[in-house]
Amino acid sequence: MSKTVIITGASGGIGSATSILFAEKGWNVVMNYYRSGEAAKLLASSLASRGYSVFPIYADVSDRSHVERMIYEAERRYGKIDALVNNAGISQQKLFTDITDSDFQKMFDVNLKGPFLCSQCVLPGMIHQKSGKIVNVSSVWGVTGGSCEVHYSASKAGLIGMTKALAKEVAPSGIQVNCIAPGIIETPMNNNLTPDELSAFVDEIPLGRMGEASEVAELIYFLCSESSDYITGQVISQDGGIAI
């Protein structure tokens, strides 16, 4: 019987690469999207045309009613959820003194409340089946902090704390919770940076290049596979050496 994964933010750079990899590995893939509906449906259609089992679904991960409906529809369609990838996220570059209450709230609503709601809503099923994997996508800036990204860094640091605490709480139920902290990855999220800014960032990376979304997807898949059954509460930095 095929396993099922829910991937939030499934149409973004990391999300789409992860959706493709899980589909190719034979998983049922529940592809969550919010603003990028057209991209999500195009990707889902492409994967379905190749014979893969995919289910695109609209949901605002910061809204409990949306999340509850998403989990309900996924379980109704596939029976049980084996893995949750909390990948949906937003970023913003802004001087700390210019961050508004609205900026701060929105950042935490998506980057931290979203994973909280999705994890809380999927856990009853995982606890019942005594198995499950949750992978949270944080950021290198959640580990080191990023100038002009204080609210983003704080939200991603909070996700790391949630990972460690939740991993301890649900370990007796056979559930593993882990976190990855990607560095600078070649995704559309970096489109707001100029070539000079990107070059300056790359100069700071010991491995001398940006990461690829497919590399992040491979790590996420590993953490959702049986190969990671004895790994929980960990934060894996996939950043080319920035945080060394």
XYZ file of N, CA and C in Angstrom:
732
model
N 0.843 -1.197 0.000
C 0.000 0.000 0.000
C 0.878 1.247 0.000
N 0.574 2.197 -0.881
C 1.385 3.404 -0.990
C 1.256 4.269 0.258
N 2.351 4.932 0.601
C 2.329 5.878 1.703
C 1.844 7.232 1.203
N 1.417 8.073 2.152
C 0.861 9.377 1.805
C 1.599 10.478 2.543
N 1.928 11.544 1.814
C 2.594 12.710 2.394
C 1.785 13.958 2.077
N 1.711 14.852 3.042
C 1.162 16.191 2.811
C 2.334 17.151 2.752
N 2.403 17.924 1.687
C 3.471 18.911 1.525
C 2.829 20.288 1.425
N 3.091 21.150 2.395
C 2.536 22.505 2.323
C 3.461 23.379 1.473
N 2.866 24.375 0.831
C 3.665 25.207 -0.072
C 4.251 24.379 -1.195
N 3.434 23.472 -1.741
C 3.945 22.459 -2.667
C 4.296 22.983 -4.051
N 3.937 24.216 -4.353
C 4.212 24.726 -5.697
C 5.448 25.617 -5.745
N 6.075 25.872 -4.587
C 7.284 26.703 -4.560
C 8.497 25.920 -5.032
N 9.657 26.535 -4.921
C 10.883 25.895 -5.405
C 11.181 24.587 -4.704
N 11.295 24.626 -3.381
C 11.547 23.412 -2.612
C 10.314 22.518 -2.620
N 9.138 23.115 -2.501
C 7.908 22.339 -2.465
C 7.668 21.534 -3.724
N 7.899 22.142 -4.880
C 7.666 21.427 -6.133
C 8.690 20.307 -6.327
N 9.948 20.566 -5.978
C 10.976 19.525 -6.094
C 10.662 18.358 -5.172
N 10.144 18.675 -3.982
C 9.792 17.630 -3.020
C 8.580 16.842 -3.493
N 7.592 17.537 -4.044
C 6.402 16.859 -4.573
C 6.787 15.891 -5.688
N 7.645 16.327 -6.575
C 8.079 15.483 -7.689
C 8.800 14.244 -7.174
N 9.718 14.428 -6.227
C 10.499 13.303 -5.720
C 9.613 12.272 -5.032
N 8.712 12.721 -4.156
C 7.833 11.785 -3.468
C 6.939 11.043 -4.456
N 6.434 11.751 -5.457
C 5.592 11.102 -6.467
C 6.383 10.027 -7.202
N 7.605 10.361 -7.585
C 8.447 9.402 -8.305
C 8.814 8.200 -7.440
N 8.799 8.392 -6.123
C 9.085 7.298 -5.192
C 7.845 6.456 -4.898
N 6.715 6.806 -5.515
C 5.513 6.003 -5.377
C 4.575 6.403 -4.263
N 4.787 7.577 -3.667
C 3.914 8.054 -2.596
C 2.679 8.734 -3.178
N 1.589 8.735 -2.413
C 0.472 9.629 -2.692
C 0.884 11.006 -2.175
N 0.761 12.025 -3.006
C 1.239 13.360 -2.637
C 0.071 14.346 -2.562
N -0.197 14.827 -1.359
C -1.195 15.878 -1.154
C -0.458 17.210 -1.254
N -0.749 17.942 -2.330
C -0.018 19.165 -2.644
C -0.820 20.390 -2.188
N -0.430 20.946 -1.074
C -1.106 22.138 -0.570
C -0.608 23.389 -1.289
N -1.545 24.277 -1.576
C -1.179 25.578 -2.134
C -2.115 26.632 -1.563
N -1.691 27.889 -1.669
C -2.541 28.994 -1.220
C -2.634 30.051 -2.305
N -1.571 30.769 -2.560
C -1.592 31.822 -3.583
C -1.199 31.311 -4.972
N -0.455 30.232 -5.032
C 0.088 29.767 -6.317
C -0.726 28.610 -6.883
N -2.015 28.827 -7.008
C -2.907 27.780 -7.475
C -2.600 27.282 -8.869
N -2.337 28.201 -9.791
C -2.087 27.804 -11.174
C -0.845 26.929 -11.265
N 0.229 27.329 -10.566
C 1.472 26.555 -10.605
C 1.271 25.175 -9.990
N 0.537 25.112 -8.880
C 0.290 23.832 -8.209
C -0.521 22.900 -9.099
N -1.553 23.429 -9.743
C -2.405 22.586 -10.586
C -1.670 22.118 -11.836
N -0.804 22.971 -12.380
C -0.017 22.569 -13.544
C 0.935 21.439 -13.182
N 1.592 21.571 -12.018
C 2.516 20.528 -11.585
C 1.759 19.233 -11.300
N 0.631 19.346 -10.616
C -0.169 18.164 -10.297
C -0.640 17.469 -11.577
N -1.059 18.273 -12.549
C -1.525 17.711 -13.818
C -0.395 16.985 -14.542
N 0.789 17.585 -14.500
C 1.950 16.973 -15.144
C 2.294 15.641 -14.485
N 2.262 15.607 -13.151
C 2.587 14.369 -12.433
C 1.510 13.308 -12.656
N 0.249 13.737 -12.651
C -0.853 12.793 -12.866
C -0.781 12.174 -14.260
N -0.362 12.978 -15.240
C -0.269 12.475 -16.615
C 0.798 11.393 -16.754
N 1.713 11.364 -15.764
C 2.766 10.339 -15.759
C 2.366 9.145 -14.899
N 1.132 9.163 -14.419
C 0.620 8.030 -13.669
C 0.814 8.106 -12.171
N 1.245 9.257 -11.672
C 1.488 9.397 -10.237
C 0.216 9.840 -9.506
N 0.154 9.498 -8.225
C -1.017 9.813 -7.403
C -0.800 11.139 -6.683
N -1.481 12.184 -7.152
C -1.321 13.514 -6.566
C -2.699 14.138 -6.331
N -2.757 14.978 -5.316
C -4.022 15.611 -4.942
C -3.746 17.052 -4.522
N -3.918 18.022 -5.456
C -3.709 19.423 -5.092
C -4.881 19.935 -4.275
N -4.602 20.688 -3.220
C -5.682 21.200 -2.384
C -5.349 22.589 -1.855
N -6.319 23.475 -1.967
C -6.173 24.851 -1.503
C -6.371 24.902 0.011
N -5.479 25.600 0.707
C -5.654 25.820 2.143
C -4.681 26.888 2.611
N -5.187 27.796 3.429
C -4.349 28.768 4.120
C -3.888 28.095 5.409
N -2.592 27.785 5.502
C -2.108 27.012 6.646
C -2.197 27.775 7.962
N -2.449 29.078 7.904
C -2.580 29.855 9.132
C -4.024 29.908 9.628
N -4.931 29.229 8.925
C -6.354 29.212 9.269
C -6.756 27.798 9.679
N -7.147 27.623 10.950
C -7.444 26.280 11.457
C -8.520 25.578 10.638
N -9.566 26.289 10.256
C -10.645 25.644 9.512
C -10.146 25.117 8.168
N -9.247 25.859 7.534
C -8.666 25.404 6.262
C -7.841 24.140 6.471
N -7.028 24.167 7.524
C -6.143 23.033 7.787
C -6.949 21.790 8.142
N -7.961 21.953 8.968
C -8.799 20.814 9.343
C -9.455 20.188 8.112
N -9.920 21.040 7.202
C -10.536 20.524 5.976
C -9.504 19.797 5.117
N -8.303 20.339 5.027
C -7.251 19.705 4.231
C -6.912 18.318 4.770
N -6.738 18.208 6.087
C -6.407 16.916 6.683
C -7.564 15.932 6.492
N -8.788 16.427 6.676
C -9.965 15.579 6.497
C -10.031 15.029 5.075
N -9.849 15.897 4.090
C -9.925 15.474 2.690
C -8.799 14.500 2.347
N -7.616 14.741 2.897
C -6.483 13.850 2.625
C -6.736 12.465 3.219
N -7.231 12.425 4.453
C -7.501 11.145 5.099
C -8.672 10.425 4.432
N -9.664 11.184 4.006
C -10.811 10.583 3.321
C -10.383 9.957 1.992
N -9.444 10.594 1.342
C -8.999 10.122 0.031
C -8.024 8.949 0.130
N -7.087 9.034 1.086
C -6.008 8.047 1.140
C -6.006 7.154 2.386
N -6.879 7.439 3.337
C -6.976 6.572 4.503
C -6.145 6.998 5.681
N -4.863 7.253 5.472
C -4.009 7.694 6.560
C -2.876 8.551 6.017
N -2.311 9.365 6.893
C -1.194 10.237 6.527
C 0.073 9.695 7.175
N 1.067 9.419 6.374
C 2.327 8.879 6.880
C 3.361 9.952 7.164
N 3.282 11.077 6.458
C 4.284 12.127 6.645
C 3.681 13.494 6.352
N 4.177 14.467 7.077
C 3.800 15.872 6.873
C 5.071 16.681 6.691
N 5.121 17.453 5.624
C 6.253 18.345 5.380
C 5.752 19.777 5.495
N 6.131 20.443 6.572
C 5.745 21.842 6.788
C 6.734 22.741 6.057
N 6.438 22.974 4.794
C 7.344 23.727 3.926
C 6.861 25.143 3.617
N 5.554 25.392 3.697
C 5.031 26.718 3.349
C 5.691 27.796 4.211
N 6.098 28.862 3.571
C 6.738 29.945 4.319
C 6.835 31.211 3.495
N 7.017 32.308 4.184
C 7.214 33.593 3.524
C 8.461 34.250 4.096
N 8.995 35.210 3.367
C 10.167 35.949 3.845
C 9.975 37.426 3.526
N 10.760 38.253 4.173
C 10.706 39.694 3.927
C 11.988 40.320 4.444
N 12.587 41.158 3.627
C 13.775 41.893 4.058
C 13.364 43.307 4.446
N 13.664 43.680 5.681
C 13.236 44.976 6.184
C 14.059 45.343 7.406
N 14.392 46.616 7.530
C 15.068 47.065 8.743
C 14.181 46.783 9.949
N 14.796 46.385 11.051
C 14.039 46.045 12.250
C 13.130 47.193 12.676
N 13.627 48.416 12.569
C 12.845 49.579 13.004
C 11.679 49.873 12.078
N 11.640 49.241 10.906
C 10.557 49.466 9.951
C 9.513 48.343 9.949
N 9.781 47.272 10.681
C 8.839 46.155 10.718
C 7.568 46.592 11.440
N 6.426 46.395 10.789
C 5.150 46.777 11.389
C 4.570 45.605 12.179
N 3.578 45.903 12.994
C 2.880 44.836 13.715
C 2.308 43.825 12.727
N 1.790 44.331 11.612
C 1.201 43.459 10.599
C 2.262 42.566 9.954
N 3.427 43.133 9.648
C 4.535 42.349 9.088
C 4.898 41.198 10.023
N 5.041 41.549 11.292
C 5.452 40.567 12.301
C 4.413 39.468 12.442
N 3.153 39.867 12.537
C 2.077 38.887 12.733
C 1.954 37.957 11.534
N 2.016 38.509 10.336
C 1.888 37.689 9.133
C 3.029 36.676 9.040
N 4.243 37.115 9.382
C 5.404 36.230 9.325
C 5.209 35.026 10.249
N 4.761 35.302 11.462
C 4.577 34.226 12.430
C 3.351 33.373 12.105
N 2.321 33.983 11.534
C 1.131 33.230 11.158
C 1.474 32.130 10.152
N 2.263 32.463 9.156
C 2.601 31.490 8.114
C 3.736 30.562 8.549
N 4.826 31.144 9.053
C 6.036 30.371 9.302
C 6.014 29.545 10.574
N 5.198 29.921 11.546
C 5.183 29.173 12.806
C 3.790 28.652 13.166
N 2.787 29.513 13.051
C 1.435 29.038 13.344
C 1.006 27.980 12.336
N 1.404 28.138 11.078
C 1.057 27.159 10.052
C 1.541 25.758 10.408
N 2.829 25.581 10.688
C 3.314 24.259 11.105
C 2.658 23.758 12.389
N 2.357 24.681 13.320
C 1.664 24.301 14.547
C 0.295 23.698 14.222
N -0.489 24.390 13.408
C -1.827 23.913 13.069
C -1.784 22.602 12.281
N -0.918 22.544 11.274
C -0.848 21.336 10.445
C -0.407 20.135 11.271
N 0.581 20.339 12.141
C 1.065 19.240 12.978
C -0.010 18.811 13.965
N -0.669 19.776 14.588
C -1.693 19.449 15.575
C -2.857 18.689 14.956
N -3.218 19.055 13.734
C -4.363 18.419 13.081
C -4.033 17.045 12.496
N -2.777 16.805 12.135
C -2.410 15.513 11.558
C -2.018 14.502 12.631
N -1.662 14.973 13.820
C -1.149 14.075 14.848
C -2.149 13.054 15.393
N -3.432 13.381 15.556
C -4.342 12.342 16.069
C -4.299 11.054 15.254
N -4.259 11.171 13.941
C -4.173 9.989 13.085
C -2.857 9.265 13.240
N -1.765 10.031 13.316
C -0.442 9.419 13.473
C -0.320 8.720 14.825
N -0.862 9.347 15.871
C -0.806 8.742 17.202
C -1.620 7.449 17.221
N -2.760 7.460 16.550
C -3.603 6.269 16.484
C -2.891 5.111 15.787
N -2.148 5.435 14.701
C -1.464 4.380 13.949
C -0.073 4.082 14.495
N 0.349 4.840 15.517
C 1.646 4.638 16.178
C 2.826 4.806 15.219
N 2.674 5.707 14.262
C 3.773 5.977 13.329
C 3.507 7.284 12.604
N 4.574 7.892 12.140
C 4.434 9.128 11.377
C 5.722 9.922 11.373
N 5.859 10.767 10.372
C 7.035 11.627 10.242
C 6.572 13.062 10.020
N 7.168 13.973 10.737
C 6.931 15.392 10.506
C 8.277 16.049 10.236
N 8.376 16.749 9.123
C 9.604 17.478 8.779
C 9.262 18.954 8.646
N 9.917 19.764 9.446
C 9.720 21.213 9.408
C 10.859 21.868 8.638
N 10.516 22.764 7.732
C 11.531 23.467 6.938
C 11.776 24.832 7.565
N 12.896 24.953 8.250
C 13.292 26.211 8.879
C 14.233 26.949 7.916
N 15.311 27.496 8.409
C 16.252 28.252 7.584
C 17.560 28.414 8.340
N 18.626 28.592 7.597
C 19.909 28.885 8.240
C 19.802 30.137 9.099
N 18.919 31.076 8.695
C 18.778 32.308 9.474
C 18.037 32.050 10.786
N 17.336 30.940 10.872
C 16.747 30.544 12.143
C 17.802 30.033 13.106
N 18.960 29.651 12.567
C 20.082 29.164 13.376
C 21.037 30.305 13.720
N 21.378 31.109 12.717
C 22.401 32.149 12.914
C 21.826 33.550 13.074
N 20.579 33.762 12.633
C 20.019 35.109 12.576
C 20.470 35.803 11.307
N 19.568 36.591 10.728
C 19.893 37.296 9.491
C 19.599 38.782 9.611
N 20.580 39.611 9.301
C 20.386 41.057 9.333
C 19.279 41.471 8.377
N 18.432 42.387 8.800
C 17.299 42.878 8.020
C 16.240 41.801 7.786
N 16.301 40.731 8.559
C 15.292 39.676 8.498
C 15.009 39.180 9.919
N 14.850 40.108 10.837
C 14.702 39.732 12.239
C 13.431 38.933 12.478
N 12.300 39.404 11.927
C 11.048 38.682 12.154
C 11.047 37.320 11.457
N 11.671 37.248 10.283
C 11.810 35.970 9.587
C 12.688 35.024 10.396
N 13.836 35.511 10.845
C 14.758 34.689 11.629
C 14.097 34.193 12.903
N 13.343 35.085 13.564
C 12.680 34.710 14.818
C 11.629 33.627 14.576
N 10.875 33.746 13.496
C 9.846 32.739 13.209
C 10.469 31.387 12.903
N 11.586 31.395 12.191
C 12.251 30.146 11.845
C 12.979 29.548 13.051
N 13.466 30.391 13.947
C 14.060 29.900 15.191
C 12.983 29.267 16.065
N 11.792 29.873 16.079
C 10.676 29.303 16.819
C 10.305 27.921 16.302
N 10.402 27.735 14.993
C 10.086 26.442 14.387
C 11.082 25.376 14.845
N 12.325 25.782 15.030
C 13.335 24.855 15.546
C 12.988 24.434 16.973
N 12.598 25.394 17.798
C 12.213 25.078 19.166
C 11.004 24.163 19.214
N 10.026 24.420 18.359
C 8.836 23.580 18.302
C 9.201 22.157 17.904
N 10.114 22.024 16.954
C 10.557 20.708 16.503
C 11.127 19.895 17.651
N 12.039 20.495 18.386
C 12.711 19.777 19.469
C 11.732 19.361 20.568
N 10.827 20.271 20.939
C 9.873 19.970 22.006
C 8.859 18.911 21.568
N 8.316 19.077 20.349
C 7.308 18.138 19.868
C 7.899 16.747 19.669
N 9.153 16.684 19.236
C 9.805 15.389 19.034
C 9.820 14.586 20.329
N 10.101 15.243 21.446
C 10.117 14.558 22.737
C 8.717 14.096 23.135
N 7.721 14.928 22.838
C 6.356 14.639 23.268
C 5.734 13.457 22.539
N 6.020 13.334 21.239
C 5.351 12.294 20.450
C 6.223 11.074 20.176
N 7.462 11.090 20.657
C 8.345 9.933 20.457
C 7.747 8.633 21.007
N 7.090 8.639 22.180
C 6.502 7.398 22.688
C 5.432 6.820 21.778
N 4.891 7.634 20.872
C 3.881 7.161 19.928
C 4.491 6.705 18.607
N 5.822 6.617 18.560
C 6.491 6.135 17.354
C 6.568 7.147 16.232
N 6.498 8.436 16.598
C 6.510 9.514 15.593
C 7.820 10.280 15.688
N 8.426 10.532 14.532
C 9.666 11.307 14.496
C 9.392 12.707 13.941
N 9.973 13.702 14.608
C 9.834 15.104 14.184
C 11.228 15.677 14.015
N 11.531 16.129 12.824
C 12.850 16.695 12.552
C 12.732 17.995 11.778
N 13.830 18.696 11.685
C 13.845 20.020 11.063
C 15.063 20.143 10.159
N 14.892 20.789 9.035
C 16.038 21.118 8.191
C 16.163 22.634 8.134
N 17.397 23.084 8.016
C 17.678 24.519 7.967
C 18.463 24.818 6.690
N 17.752 24.961 5.562
C 18.446 25.227 4.300
C 19.131 26.596 4.317
N 20.200 26.671 3.553
C 20.871 27.942 3.366
C 20.305 28.643 2.145
N 21.153 29.178 1.318
C 20.709 29.899 0.132
C 20.481 28.889 -0.997
N 19.219 28.691 -1.325
C 18.823 27.695 -2.328
C 18.313 28.422 -3.574
N 18.615 27.861 -4.728
C 18.160 28.468 -5.982
C 16.666 28.249 -6.150
N 15.884 29.200 -5.671
C 14.422 29.137 -5.780
C 13.898 30.526 -6.126
N 12.634 30.629 -6.554
C 12.045 31.933 -6.860
C 12.021 32.885 -5.669
N 12.162 32.357 -4.421
C 12.159 33.223 -3.251
C 13.318 34.219 -3.281
N 14.355 33.890 -4.069
C 15.520 34.768 -4.159
C 15.427 35.759 -5.315
N 14.281 35.785 -5.996
C 14.143 36.669 -7.157
C 14.221 38.153 -6.810
N 14.020 38.474 -5.522
C 14.081 39.874 -5.113
C 15.511 40.355 -4.926
N 16.471 39.446 -5.022
C 17.875 39.813 -4.848
C 18.504 40.155 -6.192
N 19.379 41.160 -6.203
C 20.093 41.520 -7.426
C 21.227 40.532 -7.654
N 21.757 40.464 -8.889
C 22.894 39.577 -9.150
C 24.075 39.862 -8.233
N 24.310 41.137 -7.938
C 25.425 41.496 -7.049
C 25.173 40.991 -5.628
N 23.925 41.083 -5.171
C 23.588 40.597 -3.834
C 23.745 39.084 -3.756
N 23.301 38.386 -4.799
C 23.439 36.932 -4.822
C 24.908 36.528 -4.837
N 25.702 37.266 -5.622
C 27.134 36.981 -5.707
C 27.802 37.169 -4.347
N 27.390 38.213 -3.630
C 27.952 38.469 -2.302
C 27.603 37.345 -1.339
N 26.379 36.840 -1.448
C 25.963 35.722 -0.589
C 26.785 34.475 -0.905
N 26.950 34.189 -2.200
C 27.689 32.995 -2.608
C 29.133 33.069 -2.128
N 29.710 34.262 -2.115
C 31.087 34.430 -1.646
C 31.251 34.005 -0.187
N 30.152 34.020 0.568
C 30.208 33.648 1.985
C 29.990 32.153 2.212
N 29.655 31.414 1.158
C 29.373 29.990 1.292
C 30.656 29.185 1.081
N 31.098 28.440 2.091
C 32.332 27.672 1.949
C 32.364 26.747 0.730
N 31.231 26.138 0.389
C 31.208 25.255 -0.782
C 31.141 26.012 -2.098
N 30.989 27.336 -2.037
C 31.117 28.169 -3.226
C 29.951 28.167 -4.191
N 28.786 27.733 -3.758
C 27.619 27.740 -4.644
C 26.342 27.725 -3.818
N 25.241 28.089 -4.470
C 23.931 27.947 -3.842
C 23.502 26.482 -3.903
N 22.620 26.117 -2.998
C 22.086 24.767 -3.031
C 20.983 24.642 -4.067
N 20.623 23.423 -4.390
C 19.552 23.161 -5.345
C 18.333 22.611 -4.607
N 17.165 22.975 -5.106
C 15.932 22.515 -4.467
C 15.862 20.995 -4.424
N 16.392 20.343 -5.446
C 16.364 18.877 -5.486
C 17.195 18.279 -4.354
N 18.251 18.969 -3.945
C 19.080 18.481 -2.841
C 18.317 18.553 -1.519
N 17.553 19.627 -1.351
C 16.724 19.762 -0.152
C 15.635 18.688 -0.155
N 15.051 18.449 -1.316
C 14.007 17.431 -1.434
C 14.530 16.056 -1.032
N 15.743 15.743 -1.414
C 16.338 14.445 -1.065
C 16.471 14.294 0.445
N 16.864 15.362 1.133
C 16.989 15.312 2.589
C 15.617 15.154 3.241
N 14.644 15.893 2.734
C 13.279 15.766 3.268
C 12.784 14.334 3.089
N 13.027 13.768 1.917
C 12.577 12.394 1.670
C 13.236 11.415 2.632
N 14.522 11.580 2.843
C 15.235 10.707 3.779
C 14.599 10.767 5.163
N 14.273 11.971 5.620
C 13.700 12.128 6.950
C 12.267 11.606 7.042
N 11.627 11.393 5.902
C 10.277 10.813 5.890
C 10.305 9.311 5.628
N 11.472 8.781 5.344
C 11.586 7.367 5.002
C 11.909 6.535 6.241
N 11.853 5.221 6.082
C 12.177 4.319 7.174
C 13.644 4.400 7.571
N 14.470 4.950 6.702
C 15.898 5.074 7.003
C 16.164 6.025 8.161
N 15.171 6.853 8.503
C 15.360 7.840 9.580
C 14.593 7.466 10.848
N 14.229 6.210 10.989
C 13.388 5.791 12.107
C 14.011 6.040 13.481
N 15.329 6.161 13.548
C 15.987 6.396 14.842
C 16.540 7.811 14.933
N 15.992 8.704 14.128
C 16.414 10.111 14.137
C 15.205 10.959 14.499
N 15.293 11.725 15.565
C 14.193 12.631 15.914
C 14.719 13.814 16.715
N 14.012 14.937 16.597
C 14.384 16.149 17.316
C 15.633 16.828 16.798
N 16.037 16.501 15.583
C 17.284 17.031 15.047
C 17.051 18.214 14.104
N 18.039 19.082 14.041
C 18.037 20.204 13.100
C 19.245 20.021 12.192
N 18.985 19.756 10.935
C 20.071 19.488 9.988
C 20.268 20.727 9.109
N 21.440 21.307 9.210
C 21.761 22.490 8.404
C 22.253 22.041 7.030
N 21.526 22.447 6.018
C 21.886 22.127 4.626
C 22.191 23.442 3.939
N 23.376 23.976 4.259
C 23.659 25.367 3.912
C 25.014 25.592 3.249
N 25.666 24.539 2.820
C 26.962 24.707 2.172
C 28.070 25.139 3.102
N 27.783 25.124 4.402
C 28.820 25.456 5.387
C 28.710 26.821 6.012
N 27.648 27.577 5.719
C 27.508 28.937 6.254
C 27.512 28.943 7.771
N 26.819 27.966 8.366
C 26.637 27.989 9.822
C 27.729 27.235 10.586
N 28.803 26.867 9.911
C 29.902 26.151 10.597
C 30.502 27.041 11.691
